Every structure is written in C-alpha cells, then in structure tokens.
Amino acid sequence: MRRQLSRTRWFAFLLSAMVTALAVAGATHLAAQSGGDDTAPVMPRYDADGALHLPDDYLRWTFVGASLGLSYNDEPPQRESFNHTLMEPTAYDHFVRTGEFREGTMLVLLVRNTEADAMPARHGRFASDVLAVELAVKDKERVEAGWAYYDFRGAANLLPTAQPQPPGNRCYACHIDHAARDNVFLQFYPLLADAAGVTVD
Ligand code: HEC
C-alpha cells in the first residue's frame, strides 16, 4: 500500500515536471516567433536643416540582395557595377513578419566597382571600391510620395549628412514607376521576398 502511494506521488511529480517543461518551451517558442517585437524600431535621424545623418552602422545592416551590371540607360555601361542592398535590421524584421515597409524603413544601396585577375581566381569578378552610397527612407511626414532619396556620394568623398533629392527628380520617378513593391525593387531581391514569404507581382 505504502509502496503504491509513493509510486503515485512519483508519477504526479513527473507529470508536473513535464507540464512545467512544456510550458517553458512553449513560452520560449512564442518569444522567438514574435522576434523583433521587443526591439525598439530604429528610425532615421535628421539635423536641424532636415538633412539625414548617414547611420553609423549601415554597413552592418541586413543584406537583402545584389545585382550585377543592372543599368538604367539604353547604351551598355562602360563598366559593370556590383550593387549590394542592405536594410536596417528592425525594419527588416518588421517586413519579414508583415510584408510591409513600415514608416522609418531605411535601405541603403552600395554601388561597387568590380575587379578580376586576383590570385587565386582564374575567372569571374568580385566587388571592390564603393562608388556610391544611396539611401531610401520611408517618411510620409517629409515627402508626399512616401519615400525620400538621398545621395551620400562614394567612399572617397562620403558625406556625413545629405538633403533629400528634390521631389520629382529621376530617383522618385523611376522608383515609383518601376519598383515592384511600395517603391522598393523587390523584384531584384529574391532573398528578401523568400525570407518574408511574399510573391513579387
Ligand atoms: C531609372 C531607374 C532608377 C533611378 C533613376 C534611380 N534608381 Fe534607385 N534603384 C533602381 C533599381 C533598378 C534598383 C534595384 C537595385 C540595383 O539597381 O542594384 C534601385 C535600388 C535603389 C535603392 C535600394 C532600395 C530600393 O528601393 O530598392 C536605393 C536606396 C536607391 N535605389 C536610391 C536611389 C537614389 C538616391 C536615386 C537618385 C539619385 C535613384 N535610386 C535613382 C532604379 C533606379
């Protein structure tokens, strides 16, 4: 009888331990799924004249895509650039969860030169110096079109701040007319589209 009782207790203990373990695992899983919720959204910073500060950590943003030799002109370019697009990580988390570019989203385009013939490579090209650093920022309060475009020049003469390109210039027209989603060229970023589980229309 006594032996029976202790066995029952032992089972009760085991059961409660398992329930606790499951609850902890569930909570951890939920926290992991909501990833990014606890992180305060990083927003663009402007100076008193409305110029955008080039964020200190833009080179550590999340890589979303690359293009090789994409050119916007009819004539083929004299040399191909290798472009890299990165996205501010808290806006990236938001996009991956919701498929939306939230207000304050920042993307940077690094236009890089390419080189070849470096040992041990026999073929192919790789990215080299930065010719241009351009930012796109979603900020309806500042720009009627929703997004503002900034040119920080190249690595050799990088600007710490930049004023938005004047509304109606070529940056706005091309992005509004040809980008697949909300001014962003998602059609050239399959990595980002796949991560967010969205299809490009
Ligand atoms: C004729 C079309 C065209 C014009 C003009 C243009 N862009 Fe773009 N932009 C593109 C394309 C295409 C991409 C896709 C990435 C690439 O080219 O490697 C892009 C990507 C970008 C990105 C990365 C985020 C995104 O929206 O996809 C930024 C930032 C950007 N451009 C800034 C600028 C700025 C600043 C200007 C004006 C100085 C400008 N662009 C003018 C076509 C254009």
Tab-separated table of C-alpha atoms and ligand atoms in Angstrom, residues 67 70 72 83 85 107-109 134-136 149-151 165 169-171 174-175 183-185 188-189, ligand 1:
chain	number	residue	atom	x	y	z
A	67	SER	CA	22.676	42.961	-58.772
A	70	LEU	CA	21.982	46.488	-63.969
A	72	TYR	CA	19.091	52.155	-66.445
A	83	ASN	CA	25.359	46.595	-56.298
A	85	THR	CA	21.311	46.427	-50.970
A	107	LEU	CA	17.508	50.818	-47.219
A	108	VAL	CA	20.998	51.508	-48.486
A	109	LEU	CA	22.314	50.801	-51.978
A	134	GLU	CA	22.411	55.952	-51.644
A	135	LEU	CA	19.599	55.752	-49.106
A	136	ALA	CA	15.853	55.338	-49.455
A	149	TYR	CA	16.024	59.515	-51.680
A	150	TYR	CA	19.499	60.552	-50.551
A	151	ASP	CA	22.859	60.536	-52.289
A	165	GLN	CA	16.834	64.685	-53.587
A	169	ASN	CA	13.646	64.202	-59.813
A	170	ARG	CA	14.656	60.972	-61.552
A	171	CYS	CA	15.091	58.946	-58.309
A	174	CYS	CA	11.920	55.530	-61.590
A	175	HIS	CA	11.212	54.027	-58.154
A	183	ASN	CA	8.853	51.959	-54.253
A	184	VAL	CA	11.311	49.153	-53.403
A	185	PHE	CA	12.805	46.988	-56.184
A	188	PHE	CA	15.579	42.158	-57.728
A	189	TYR	CA	15.730	40.949	-54.100
B	1	HEC	C1	15.981	54.570	-63.931
B	1	HEC	C2	15.698	53.924	-62.675
B	1	HEC	C3	16.322	54.396	-61.364
B	1	HEC	C4	16.682	55.663	-60.972
B	1	HEC	C5	16.635	56.949	-61.768
B	1	HEC	C6	17.163	55.540	-59.595
B	1	HEC	N1	17.070	54.247	-59.171
B	1	HEC	FE1	17.467	53.560	-57.295
B	1	HEC	N2	17.182	51.664	-57.919
B	1	HEC	C7	16.860	51.296	-59.217
B	1	HEC	C8	16.933	49.849	-59.327
B	1	HEC	C9	16.639	49.030	-60.600
B	1	HEC	C10	17.295	49.375	-58.065
B	1	HEC	C11	17.498	47.891	-57.686
B	1	HEC	C12	18.870	47.603	-57.160
B	1	HEC	C13	20.018	47.809	-58.114
B	1	HEC	O1	19.940	48.606	-59.054
B	1	HEC	O2	21.045	47.162	-57.887
B	1	HEC	C14	17.416	50.546	-57.204
B	1	HEC	C15	17.672	50.475	-55.844
B	1	HEC	C16	17.829	51.571	-55.034
B	1	HEC	C17	17.974	51.519	-53.590
B	1	HEC	C18	17.846	50.270	-52.729
B	1	HEC	C19	16.413	50.158	-52.189
B	1	HEC	C20	15.309	50.014	-53.226
B	1	HEC	O3	14.450	50.926	-53.271
B	1	HEC	O4	15.258	49.016	-53.972
B	1	HEC	C21	18.215	52.784	-53.170
B	1	HEC	C22	18.467	53.238	-51.746
B	1	HEC	C23	18.187	53.652	-54.342
B	1	HEC	N3	17.924	52.865	-55.457
B	1	HEC	C24	18.399	55.014	-54.310
B	1	HEC	C25	18.306	55.822	-55.449
B	1	HEC	C26	18.604	57.247	-55.451
B	1	HEC	C27	19.080	58.054	-54.259
B	1	HEC	C28	18.390	57.702	-56.725
B	1	HEC	C29	18.577	59.088	-57.280
B	1	HEC	C30	19.820	59.758	-57.033
B	1	HEC	C31	17.959	56.549	-57.508
B	1	HEC	N4	17.913	55.442	-56.708
B	1	HEC	C32	17.608	56.615	-58.840
B	1	HEC	C33	16.457	52.124	-60.231
B	1	HEC	C34	16.603	53.499	-60.228
